Structures are given as structure tokens and as C-alpha cells.
Coordinates of N, CA, C and O in Angstrom, one line a residue:
M1 N 110.6 125.9 75.1 CA 111.1 124.6 74.7 C 110.0 123.8 75.3 O 109.8 123.7 76.6
K2 N 109.4 122.5 74.7 CA 108.6 121.6 75.3 C 109.3 120.6 76.1 O 110.5 120.4 75.6
T3 N 108.9 120.2 77.3 CA 109.5 119.0 77.9 C 109.0 117.7 77.2 O 108.3 117.7 76.3
E4 N 109.7 116.7 77.3 CA 109.5 115.4 76.7 C 108.2 115.0 77.0 O 107.3 114.4 76.4
Y5 N 107.7 115.4 78.2 CA 106.0 114.9 78.7 C 105.1 115.7 77.7 O 104.2 115.1 77.1
E6 N 105.6 116.9 77.5 CA 104.3 117.7 76.7 C 104.6 117.3 75.3 O 103.6 117.3 74.4
K7 N 105.8 116.7 74.7 CA 105.8 116.4 73.3 C 105.3 115.1 73.5 O 104.6 114.8 72.2
C8 N 105.2 114.0 74.3 CA 104.4 112.8 74.3 C 102.9 113.2 74.3 O 102.3 112.6 73.2
I9 N 102.2 114.0 74.8 CA 100.7 114.1 74.8 C 100.5 114.9 73.7 O 99.2 115.0 73.2
A10 N 101.3 115.6 72.8 CA 101.2 116.1 71.7 C 101.3 115.6 70.4 O 101.3 116.0 69.4
G11 N 101.6 114.2 70.8 CA 101.9 113.2 69.4 C 103.1 113.5 68.8 O 103.3 113.1 67.8
E12 N 104.3 114.0 69.5 CA 105.4 114.2 68.8 C 106.4 113.5 69.3 O 106.2 112.9 70.4
P13 N 107.6 113.2 68.5 CA 108.6 112.0 69.1 C 109.1 112.9 70.6 O 109.2 113.9 70.7
F14 N 109.4 111.7 71.4 CA 109.8 112.2 72.8 C 110.8 111.0 73.3 O 110.9 110.1 72.7
I15 N 111.5 111.2 74.3 CA 112.6 110.2 74.5 C 112.0 110.4 76.3 O 112.4 111.1 77.0
G16 N 111.2 109.4 76.8 CA 110.7 109.2 78.0 C 111.6 109.2 79.0 O 111.2 110.0 80.4
G17 N 112.7 108.5 79.1 CA 113.6 108.6 80.1 C 114.3 109.6 80.6 O 114.8 110.1 81.4
K18 N 114.2 111.0 79.8 CA 114.8 112.3 79.8 C 113.8 112.9 80.6 O 114.3 114.1 81.0
D19 N 112.5 112.6 81.0 CA 111.8 113.5 81.7 C 111.2 113.0 82.9 O 110.7 111.8 83.0
P20 N 111.7 113.6 84.1 CA 111.3 113.1 85.3 C 110.1 113.0 85.5 O 109.7 111.8 86.3
K21 N 109.2 113.6 84.9 CA 107.7 113.5 85.1 C 107.4 112.1 84.9 O 106.4 111.1 85.3
I22 N 107.8 111.5 83.6 CA 107.3 110.5 82.9 C 108.1 109.5 83.9 O 107.2 108.3 83.9
V23 N 109.3 109.5 84.1 CA 110.0 108.3 84.9 C 109.1 108.2 86.3 O 109.0 106.8 86.5
E24 N 108.7 109.3 86.8 CA 108.2 108.9 88.0 C 106.5 108.4 87.9 O 106.1 107.5 88.5
M25 N 105.8 108.7 86.9 CA 104.6 108.2 86.4 C 104.8 106.6 86.2 O 103.8 105.7 86.8
I26 N 105.6 106.3 85.5 CA 105.8 104.7 85.3 C 106.3 104.2 86.4 O 105.6 103.1 86.7
L27 N 107.0 104.5 87.1 CA 107.6 104.0 88.6 C 106.1 103.7 89.4 O 106.0 102.6 90.0
R28 N 105.6 104.6 89.5 CA 104.4 105.0 90.5 C 103.4 103.8 89.9 O 102.7 103.1 90.8
T29 N 103.1 103.6 88.5 CA 102.2 102.8 87.9 C 102.7 101.4 88.2 O 101.9 100.4 88.7
R30 N 103.8 101.2 88.0 CA 104.4 99.8 88.2 C 104.2 99.4 89.7 O 103.9 98.1 89.7
R31 N 104.2 100.2 90.7 CA 104.3 99.8 92.1 C 102.7 99.5 92.0 O 102.4 98.5 92.8
L32 N 101.7 100.5 91.9 CA 100.3 100.2 92.0 C 100.0 98.8 91.2 O 99.1 98.2 91.9
L33 N 100.4 98.5 90.1 CA 100.2 97.3 89.3 C 100.6 96.2 90.0 O 99.8 95.0 90.1
A34 N 102.0 96.0 90.7 CA 102.2 95.1 91.3 C 101.5 94.6 92.4 O 101.0 93.6 92.7
E35 N 100.9 95.7 93.2 CA 100.1 95.4 94.4 C 98.5 95.0 94.0 O 98.1 94.0 94.4
F36 N 97.9 95.6 92.6 CA 96.8 95.3 92.2 C 96.7 93.8 92.0 O 95.8 93.4 92.1
N37 N 97.7 93.5 91.2 CA 97.8 92.0 90.5 C 98.0 91.1 91.6 O 97.8 89.6 91.3
S38 N 98.5 91.3 92.8 CA 99.0 90.3 93.9 C 97.8 90.5 94.8 O 97.8 89.6 95.7
T39 N 96.9 91.9 94.8 CA 95.8 91.8 96.1 C 95.0 90.4 95.9 O 94.5 90.0 94.8
D40 N 94.4 90.2 97.3 CA 93.7 88.9 97.3 C 92.2 89.3 96.3 O 91.8 90.6 96.5
Y41 N 92.0 88.4 95.3 CA 90.9 88.6 94.4 C 89.6 88.9 95.1 O 88.7 89.6 94.8
A42 N 89.6 88.4 96.3 CA 87.9 88.8 97.0 C 88.0 90.1 97.6 O 87.1 90.7 97.9
D43 N 89.3 90.7 97.6 CA 89.4 92.2 98.4 C 88.9 93.1 97.4 O 89.6 94.0 97.0
T44 N 87.7 93.2 97.0 CA 87.2 94.1 95.7 C 87.4 95.6 96.2 O 87.8 96.5 95.4
Q45 N 87.3 95.9 97.3 CA 87.3 97.3 98.1 C 88.8 97.9 97.6 O 88.8 98.9 97.2
R46 N 89.9 96.9 98.0 CA 90.9 97.4 98.1 C 91.5 97.3 96.3 O 92.1 98.5 95.8
R47 N 91.1 96.5 95.7 CA 91.3 96.6 94.2 C 90.8 97.9 93.6 O 91.4 98.2 92.6
Q48 N 89.5 98.2 93.9 CA 88.9 99.2 93.3 C 89.5 100.5 93.7 O 89.9 101.5 92.9
A49 N 90.0 100.7 94.7 CA 91.0 101.9 95.4 C 92.1 101.8 94.5 O 92.4 103.1 94.2
L50 N 92.9 100.9 94.5 CA 94.1 101.0 93.6 C 93.9 101.4 92.0 O 94.5 102.2 91.4
L51 N 92.9 101.0 91.6 CA 92.2 101.3 90.2 C 91.9 102.9 90.1 O 92.6 103.6 89.1
R52 N 91.2 103.3 91.1 CA 91.1 104.6 91.0 C 92.1 105.6 91.1 O 92.3 106.5 90.8
E53 N 93.3 105.0 92.1 CA 94.5 105.8 92.3 C 95.2 105.7 91.1 O 96.1 106.6 90.7
M54 N 95.4 104.7 90.2 CA 96.2 104.5 89.2 C 95.6 105.2 87.8 O 96.3 105.9 87.1
F55 N 94.1 105.2 87.7 CA 93.6 105.6 86.3 C 93.5 107.3 86.4 O 93.3 107.7 87.4
G56 N 93.2 107.7 85.5 CA 92.6 109.3 85.2 C 91.5 109.6 85.8 O 91.1 110.4 86.4
S57 N 90.6 108.5 85.2 CA 89.1 108.6 85.9 C 88.4 107.1 85.7 O 88.9 106.6 84.7
M58 N 87.6 107.0 86.6 CA 86.9 105.4 86.4 C 85.4 105.5 86.9 O 85.3 105.9 88.2
G59 N 84.7 105.3 86.2 CA 83.1 105.4 86.6 C 82.6 104.3 87.5 O 83.5 103.4 88.2
R60 N 81.4 103.9 87.6 CA 80.7 102.9 88.6 C 80.9 101.6 87.6 O 80.5 101.5 86.4
G61 N 80.6 100.6 88.4 CA 80.4 99.3 87.8 C 81.8 98.8 87.0 O 81.4 98.2 86.0
V62 N 82.9 99.4 87.1 CA 83.9 98.9 86.4 C 84.9 97.7 87.1 O 84.9 97.7 88.0
H63 N 85.1 96.6 86.3 CA 85.6 95.5 86.7 C 87.0 95.5 85.7 O 86.8 95.1 84.8
V64 N 88.2 95.2 86.5 CA 89.3 94.7 85.9 C 90.0 93.8 86.3 O 90.1 93.5 87.6
D65 N 89.8 92.7 85.7 CA 90.7 91.6 86.1 C 92.1 91.4 86.0 O 92.8 92.3 85.4
I66 N 92.8 90.3 86.6 CA 94.3 90.2 86.6 C 94.8 89.3 85.6 O 93.7 88.5 85.0
D67 N 95.9 89.3 85.2 CA 96.8 90.2 85.2 C 96.6 91.5 84.3 O 96.0 91.3 83.3
F68 N 96.5 92.9 84.8 CA 96.4 93.8 84.1 C 97.7 94.6 84.0 O 98.4 94.5 84.8
H69 N 97.9 95.3 82.7 CA 99.2 96.0 82.5 C 98.9 97.3 82.2 O 98.2 97.2 80.8
C70 N 99.8 98.4 82.3 CA 99.6 99.6 81.7 C 101.0 100.3 81.9 O 101.8 100.1 82.5
E71 N 101.0 101.7 81.2 CA 102.2 102.1 81.2 C 102.3 103.6 82.3 O 103.0 103.5 83.2
Y72 N 101.4 104.3 81.8 CA 101.3 105.7 82.8 C 100.1 105.5 83.6 O 100.0 106.3 84.7
G73 N 99.0 104.8 83.5 CA 97.9 104.7 84.3 C 97.1 105.9 84.2 O 95.9 106.0 83.9
K74 N 97.4 107.2 84.4 CA 96.8 108.2 84.3 C 96.1 108.7 83.3 O 95.5 109.8 83.1
H75 N 96.6 108.3 82.1 CA 96.3 108.6 80.7 C 95.0 107.6 80.3 O 94.3 107.4 79.3
I76 N 94.4 106.8 81.4 CA 93.3 105.9 81.1 C 92.1 106.4 81.8 O 91.8 106.6 82.9
Y77 N 91.1 106.7 81.0 CA 89.7 107.1 81.4 C 88.5 106.2 81.0 O 88.5 106.0 79.8
I78 N 88.0 105.9 81.9 CA 87.1 104.7 82.1 C 85.3 105.0 82.3 O 85.5 105.6 83.5
G79 N 84.5 104.8 81.8 CA 83.2 105.3 81.7 C 82.5 104.3 82.9 O 83.2 103.7 83.8
D80 N 81.2 104.1 82.8 CA 80.4 103.3 83.5 C 80.1 102.0 83.0 O 80.1 101.7 81.9
K81 N 80.1 101.0 83.9 CA 79.7 99.5 83.4 C 80.7 99.0 82.4 O 80.2 98.9 81.1
V82 N 82.0 98.9 82.8 CA 82.8 98.4 81.9 C 83.7 96.9 82.2 O 84.0 97.0 83.6
I83 N 83.9 96.0 81.5 CA 84.4 94.9 82.0 C 85.9 94.9 81.2 O 85.7 94.9 79.8
I84 N 86.8 94.8 81.9 CA 88.4 94.5 81.1 C 88.7 93.1 81.7 O 89.3 92.8 83.0
N85 N 88.7 92.1 80.7 CA 89.0 90.7 81.3 C 90.6 90.5 81.5 O 91.3 91.6 81.4
M86 N 90.9 89.4 81.7 CA 92.2 89.0 82.2 C 93.3 89.1 81.1 O 92.9 89.3 79.8
N87 N 94.3 89.5 81.7 CA 95.6 89.7 80.9 C 95.6 90.7 79.7 O 96.1 90.7 78.7
C88 N 95.2 91.8 80.0 CA 94.8 92.9 79.1 C 96.0 93.7 79.3 O 96.6 94.2 80.5
T89 N 96.4 94.5 78.2 CA 97.7 95.3 78.2 C 97.3 96.7 77.5 O 97.0 96.5 76.5
F90 N 97.3 97.8 78.3 CA 97.1 99.2 77.7 C 98.5 100.0 77.7 O 98.8 100.2 78.7
V91 N 99.1 100.3 76.5 CA 100.2 101.3 76.6 C 99.7 102.6 76.4 O 99.5 103.2 75.0
D92 N 99.5 103.4 77.5 CA 98.8 104.6 77.4 C 99.7 106.0 77.6 O 99.6 106.6 78.5
N93 N 100.9 106.0 76.8 CA 101.4 106.9 76.7 C 100.8 108.3 76.3 O 101.2 109.2 76.7
N94 N 99.5 108.0 75.5 CA 98.6 109.1 75.2 C 97.4 108.8 75.8 O 97.3 107.6 76.4
R95 N 96.4 109.4 75.5 CA 95.1 109.2 76.4 C 94.4 107.9 75.7 O 94.3 107.7 74.5
I96 N 93.8 106.8 76.5 CA 92.9 105.8 76.1 C 91.6 106.3 76.6 O 91.5 106.2 78.2
D97 N 90.8 106.6 76.1 CA 89.3 106.8 76.6 C 88.2 105.7 76.1 O 88.5 105.4 75.1
I98 N 87.8 105.2 77.2 CA 86.9 104.1 77.2 C 85.4 104.5 77.6 O 85.2 105.0 78.7
G99 N 84.6 104.5 76.8 CA 83.3 104.8 77.3 C 82.4 103.9 78.1 O 83.1 103.1 78.8
S100 N 81.1 103.9 78.3 CA 80.2 103.2 79.0 C 79.6 101.9 78.2 O 79.7 101.8 77.0
D101 N 79.5 101.0 79.2 CA 78.7 99.7 78.5 C 79.8 99.1 77.7 O 79.5 98.6 76.4
V102 N 81.0 98.9 78.1 CA 82.0 98.4 77.1 C 82.5 97.3 77.7 O 83.0 96.8 78.9
L103 N 82.6 95.9 76.7 CA 83.2 94.8 77.4 C 84.7 94.4 76.3 O 84.6 94.8 75.3
I104 N 85.7 94.4 77.2 CA 86.9 94.1 76.6 C 87.4 92.8 76.9 O 87.6 92.5 78.2
A105 N 87.5 91.9 76.2 CA 87.9 90.5 76.3 C 89.3 90.3 76.8 O 90.0 91.2 76.8
S106 N 89.7 89.0 77.2 CA 91.0 88.6 77.4 C 91.8 88.8 76.6 O 91.6 88.7 75.2
N107 N 93.1 89.2 77.0 CA 94.4 89.3 76.1 C 94.4 90.6 75.2 O 95.3 90.5 74.0
V108 N 93.3 91.3 75.1 CA 93.3 92.6 74.4 C 94.4 93.6 74.6 O 94.9 93.9 75.8
Q109 N 95.1 93.9 73.7 CA 96.0 94.9 73.8 C 96.0 96.5 73.0 O 95.4 96.3 71.9
I110 N 95.9 97.4 73.9 CA 95.6 98.8 73.2 C 96.9 99.4 73.3 O 97.7 99.8 74.5
Y111 N 97.4 100.1 72.0 CA 98.8 100.7 72.1 C 98.5 102.0 71.6 O 98.0 102.4 70.5
T112 N 99.0 103.1 72.5 CA 99.0 104.4 71.9 C 100.5 104.7 71.2 O 100.8 105.8 70.8
A113 N 101.4 104.2 71.6 CA 103.0 104.6 71.3 C 103.2 103.8 70.1 O 102.7 102.4 69.9
T114 N 104.0 104.5 69.5 CA 104.7 103.9 68.2 C 106.1 104.5 68.0 O 106.4 105.2 68.6
H115 N 106.4 103.9 66.7 CA 107.7 104.4 66.6 C 108.0 105.1 64.7 O 107.2 104.3 64.2
S116 N 108.8 105.7 64.5 CA 108.9 106.1 63.0 C 109.4 104.8 62.3 O 110.0 103.9 63.0
T117 N 109.0 104.7 61.2 CA 109.8 103.5 60.3 C 111.0 103.9 59.8 O 111.7 103.0 59.3
K118 N 111.3 105.0 60.0 CA 112.8 105.3 59.5 C 113.7 105.0 60.7 O 113.7 105.7 61.8
V119 N 114.8 104.4 60.3 CA 115.5 103.8 61.8 C 116.4 105.2 62.2 O 116.6 105.3 63.4
N120 N 116.9 106.0 61.4 CA 117.5 107.2 61.8 C 116.5 108.2 63.0 O 117.1 108.9 63.7
E121 N 115.5 108.0 62.6 CA 114.5 108.7 63.4 C 114.0 107.8 64.6 O 113.6 108.5 65.7
R122 N 114.0 106.7 64.6 CA 113.5 105.7 65.5 C 114.6 105.7 66.5 O 114.1 105.6 67.9
M123 N 115.8 105.4 66.3 CA 116.8 105.0 67.2 C 117.6 106.4 67.5 O 117.6 107.3 66.6
V124 N 118.1 106.4 68.6 CA 118.9 107.8 69.3 C 120.2 107.5 68.5 O 120.9 106.5 68.9
Q125 N 120.7 108.7 67.7 CA 121.9 108.5 67.2 C 123.3 108.7 68.2 O 124.4 108.6 68.2
D126 N 122.9 109.8 69.1 CA 124.0 110.3 70.0 C 123.7 109.5 71.3 O 123.9 110.0 72.3
W127 N 123.6 108.2 71.3 CA 123.3 107.5 72.6 C 124.7 107.1 73.2 O 125.6 107.0 72.6
S128 N 124.4 107.3 74.7 CA 125.6 106.7 75.5 C 125.0 105.8 76.5 O 123.7 105.7 76.9
E129 N 125.9 104.9 77.0 CA 125.4 104.0 78.1 C 124.5 104.7 79.2 O 124.9 105.8 79.6
G130 N 123.3 104.2 79.4 CA 122.4 104.7 80.4 C 121.2 105.4 79.8 O 120.1 105.5 80.7
D131 N 121.6 105.7 78.6 CA 120.1 106.7 77.9 C 119.4 105.5 77.4 O 119.6 104.3 77.2
E132 N 118.1 106.3 76.8 CA 117.2 105.5 76.2 C 117.7 105.3 74.7 O 118.2 106.2 74.3
I133 N 117.3 104.2 74.1 CA 117.7 103.7 72.7 C 117.1 104.3 71.7 O 117.6 104.4 70.4
C134 N 115.8 104.8 72.0 CA 114.8 105.1 70.8 C 113.7 106.3 71.2 O 113.6 106.5 72.3
R135 N 113.3 106.8 70.2 CA 112.4 107.9 70.3 C 110.9 107.3 70.0 O 110.9 106.3 69.2
T136 N 109.8 107.7 70.7 CA 108.6 107.3 70.7 C 107.5 108.3 70.3 O 107.8 109.4 70.5
Y137 N 106.4 108.1 69.4 CA 105.6 109.2 69.6 C 104.3 108.4 69.9 O 104.2 107.2 69.7
A138 N 103.3 108.8 70.3 CA 101.8 108.5 70.6 C 100.6 109.2 70.4 O 100.8 110.5 70.4
L139 N 99.8 108.5 69.9 CA 98.5 109.1 69.6 C 97.4 108.4 70.2 O 97.1 107.2 70.8
P140 N 96.2 109.1 70.7 CA 95.2 108.6 71.4 C 94.4 107.5 70.8 O 94.0 107.3 69.5
V141 N 93.7 106.9 71.6 CA 92.9 105.7 71.2 C 91.6 106.0 71.9 O 91.5 106.3 73.2
K142 N 90.5 105.8 71.2 CA 89.0 106.0 71.7 C 87.9 104.9 71.5 O 87.9 104.5 70.5
I143 N 87.5 104.3 72.4 CA 86.7 103.3 72.6 C 85.2 103.8 72.8 O 85.1 104.3 74.2
E144 N 84.2 104.0 72.0 CA 82.9 104.5 72.4 C 82.0 103.8 73.0 O 82.3 102.5 73.5
D145 N 81.1 104.2 73.5 CA 80.0 103.6 74.4 C 79.5 102.3 73.5 O 79.3 102.3 72.4
G146 N 79.3 101.3 74.3 CA 78.7 100.4 74.1 C 79.4 99.2 73.1 O 79.2 98.2 72.5
V147 N 80.7 99.4 73.0 CA 81.5 98.5 72.2 C 82.1 97.2 72.9 O 82.2 97.1 74.0
W148 N 82.0 96.2 71.9 CA 82.7 94.9 72.4 C 84.0 94.6 71.7 O 83.8 94.3 70.5
I149 N 84.9 94.3 72.3 CA 86.1 94.0 71.8 C 86.5 92.3 72.1 O 86.5 92.0 73.0
G150 N 86.7 91.8 70.8 CA 87.0 90.2 71.2 C 88.2 90.2 71.8 O 89.3 90.6 71.6
G151 N 88.4 88.8 72.0 CA 89.4 88.4 72.8 C 90.8 88.3 71.8 O 90.6 87.9 70.6
G152 N 92.1 88.7 72.5 CA 93.5 88.7 71.7 C 93.2 89.8 70.6 O 94.2 89.9 69.8
S153 N 92.5 90.7 70.7 CA 92.5 91.9 69.6 C 93.4 92.9 69.7 O 93.8 93.0 71.1
I154 N 93.9 93.3 68.9 CA 95.2 94.6 69.1 C 94.8 95.8 68.5 O 94.3 95.8 67.2
I155 N 94.7 97.0 69.1 CA 94.1 98.2 68.8 C 95.4 99.2 68.6 O 96.1 99.5 69.8
L156 N 95.5 99.9 67.6 CA 96.9 100.6 67.3 C 96.6 101.8 67.4 O 95.5 102.2 67.6
P157 N 97.6 102.9 67.6 CA 97.8 104.2 67.7 C 96.9 105.1 66.8 O 96.7 104.8 65.6
G158 N 95.9 105.9 67.6 CA 95.2 106.8 66.7 C 93.8 106.3 66.3 O 92.9 106.9 65.9
V159 N 93.5 105.1 66.9 CA 92.2 104.3 66.2 C 90.9 104.8 67.2 O 91.1 105.0 68.5
T160 N 89.9 105.0 66.6 CA 88.8 105.1 67.3 C 87.7 104.2 66.8 O 87.5 103.7 65.8
I161 N 87.0 103.3 68.0 CA 86.1 102.5 67.5 C 84.7 103.0 68.1 O 84.5 103.6 69.1
G162 N 83.9 103.1 67.1 CA 82.6 103.9 67.2 C 81.7 103.1 67.7 O 81.8 102.1 68.3
R163 N 80.7 104.0 68.5 CA 79.7 103.5 69.3 C 78.8 102.1 68.8 O 78.6 102.1 67.7
N164 N 78.9 101.2 69.7 CA 78.1 99.9 69.7 C 78.6 99.0 68.8 O 78.1 97.8 68.4
S165 N 79.8 99.3 68.4 CA 80.6 98.1 67.1 C 81.1 96.9 67.9 O 81.4 97.3 69.3
V166 N 81.3 95.8 67.3 CA 81.9 94.7 67.8 C 83.2 94.6 66.9 O 83.2 94.8 65.7
I167 N 84.4 94.0 67.6 CA 85.6 93.8 67.1 C 85.8 92.2 67.1 O 85.9 91.9 68.4
G168 N 85.9 91.5 66.2 CA 86.2 90.1 66.2 C 87.3 89.9 66.9 O 88.3 90.4 66.7
A169 N 87.3 88.7 67.5 CA 88.4 88.2 68.2 C 89.7 87.8 67.3 O 89.4 87.4 66.2
G170 N 90.7 88.2 67.9 CA 92.2 88.2 67.1 C 92.2 89.2 66.0 O 93.3 89.2 65.3
S171 N 91.5 90.4 66.0 CA 91.4 91.4 64.9 C 92.6 92.2 65.4 O 93.2 92.4 66.6
V172 N 93.2 93.0 64.3 CA 94.4 93.9 64.5 C 93.8 95.2 63.7 O 93.5 95.2 62.6
V173 N 93.6 96.1 64.5 CA 92.8 97.3 64.4 C 93.6 98.5 64.0 O 94.2 99.1 64.9
T174 N 93.7 98.7 62.6 CA 94.9 99.6 62.3 C 94.2 101.1 61.8 O 95.0 102.1 61.6
R175 N 92.9 100.9 61.6 CA 92.3 102.2 61.1 C 91.1 102.1 62.1 O 90.5 101.4 62.5
S176 N 90.5 103.7 62.1 CA 89.2 103.7 62.9 C 88.0 103.0 62.3 O 88.0 102.7 61.1
I177 N 87.2 102.5 63.2 CA 85.8 101.6 62.8 C 84.7 102.6 63.0 O 84.5 103.1 64.1
P178 N 83.6 102.6 62.2 CA 82.4 103.4 62.4 C 81.5 102.8 63.4 O 81.9 101.6 63.8
A179 N 80.5 103.7 63.9 CA 79.5 103.1 64.8 C 78.7 101.8 64.3 O 78.7 101.9 62.8
D180 N 78.2 100.9 65.2 CA 77.2 100.0 64.7 C 77.8 98.9 63.6 O 76.8 99.0 62.7
C181 N 78.8 98.6 63.8 CA 79.1 97.4 62.9 C 79.9 96.5 63.4 O 80.4 96.5 64.6
V182 N 79.9 95.5 62.8 CA 80.8 94.3 63.0 C 82.1 94.3 62.1 O 82.2 94.4 61.1
A183 N 83.3 94.3 63.2 CA 84.4 94.4 62.1 C 85.5 93.1 62.6 O 85.8 93.0 63.6
V184 N 86.4 92.7 61.6 CA 87.1 91.3 61.9 C 88.2 91.6 61.0 O 88.3 92.1 60.1
G185 N 89.4 90.7 61.5 CA 90.4 90.3 60.6 C 91.7 91.1 61.0 O 91.8 92.0 61.8
N186 N 92.9 90.8 60.3 CA 93.9 91.5 59.9 C 94.4 91.8 58.7 O 94.7 90.9 58.0
P187 N 94.3 93.2 58.3 CA 93.7 94.2 59.2 C 92.3 94.3 59.4 O 91.5 93.8 58.4
C188 N 91.8 94.8 60.3 CA 90.5 94.7 60.8 C 89.8 95.5 59.5 O 90.0 96.8 59.4
R189 N 88.5 94.8 59.2 CA 87.6 95.4 58.1 C 86.1 95.0 58.7 O 85.7 94.3 59.0
V190 N 85.5 96.3 58.3 CA 83.8 96.0 58.3 C 83.2 94.9 57.6 O 83.5 95.0 56.4
I191 N 82.5 94.0 58.0 CA 81.9 93.0 57.3 C 80.5 93.1 57.5 O 79.8 92.5 56.5
R192 N 79.9 93.8 58.2 CA 78.5 94.1 58.5 C 77.8 95.3 59.3 O 79.0 95.4 60.1
H193 N 77.0 95.5 59.0 CA 76.5 96.7 59.8 C 75.3 96.2 61.0 O 74.6 95.2 60.7
I194 N 75.0 96.7 62.0 CA 74.0 96.4 63.1 C 72.9 97.2 63.3 O 73.4 98.6 63.4
D195 N 71.9 96.9 63.4 CA 70.8 97.7 63.8 C 70.6 98.1 65.2 O 70.0 96.9 65.4
N196 N 70.8 99.0 65.9 CA 70.7 99.3 67.3 C 69.6 100.0 67.5 O 69.5 100.4 68.6
E197 N 68.8 100.3 66.5 CA 67.9 101.3 66.7 C 66.7 100.8 67.4 O 66.0 101.5 68.5
D198 N 66.3 99.8 67.1 CA 64.7 99.0 67.8 C 65.0 98.0 68.4 O 65.1 96.9 68.3
Q199 N 65.6 98.4 69.9 CA 65.8 97.4 70.9 C 65.0 97.9 72.0 O 64.6 98.9 72.4
A200 N 64.5 96.5 72.8 CA 63.4 96.6 73.7 C 64.5 97.0 75.0 O 65.6 96.8 75.4

């Protein structure tokens, strides 16, 4: 029988509060986030050390601004030369893979977690005081190399944003976006393609 954590990473419905591994991951990450978000902004060395402890992996030249929030931390994998601007939230119940040369503007939200639209599947029916009230499932999100995500955008579970694409500010990305394009709106749609071939 799978643990709740194994169900989580398999994209199956899970109840996080029933799995000690999930509870410990969340507690650990909350403590690291509290320290990260309150560390002197000039103390780059300490801030970088906290991020490396929190994330699954992090490349060179990565800047994460405050306030930053995430769920498990260890499910976030970041390449080289990445900016994550202020007030971003990454709900990383499943993997969030961020490539290299990526710009993520302020107030961007990335969600891997979601729930069934059917209330009987979403809510725990045999609930008792102290237990979690709902079931969650989570799908990975991938941001490929060279992507720029505009401020206030929301990226939903299971989405891949293709290499070198640009997501307009305030977009709600409900489906995967191909490489080399500009996509905007709610729901986010491709409005034009970008020629990234002939660049000096």
C-alpha cells in the first residue's frame, strides 16, 4: 500500500496530514522560510545557504526576493541565472522544475496542488476533529529555459511553459504553452510567435 507521500508524488489523491514525512517537510520548510524572509537583506551568503537547504536543487546566479512562500521546498528545482521577484508563492506538492535564464516577476503563483470538482471526492467524508478536511492531488509544473513570466501570473497544475516563451502579466495559465511565443490572458492563450533563431 502506498504512503500518502507516494500518492502525492504519483499525482493521486492524498491526505497530507496523515503522512509524517509530509508533516515534517512542511514544518521544516515553514521554519526555513521564516528565517529566510526575516534575514538581513544584505546577508546574501546566509540567504543563499537557506535557499540551498530548502530547495531540491539550485544553480548559480539565482536570486529569490522576499517575501517568498512555498509548501515542501524540496520539490523545487532551479537552474542557473534565475530571478524570482518579491511576493511569489510556489505550492510544490509535486515537482516545480525551473530552467536556466528564467525571469519570474513579482506576485507570481505556481500551483501543483488541486482538488476534485466533485465534493464527495474533495472533502473527507469520515472526518473527525483534528483530521484534515479534504483530499488533494498534485501535478508537476515545468518552466523551461529562457522563459519570462509577467507579474501577477498564475500557473496551474500540470502546465509546461516552453523554452523562451513570455507569459503576459496577470495571465492565468491553465494549459501548457509551446516554445518561442507570447501568451497572455485568462485563460492564457498564444498571441504571437517569437523568432529566437537569429540573435547576436
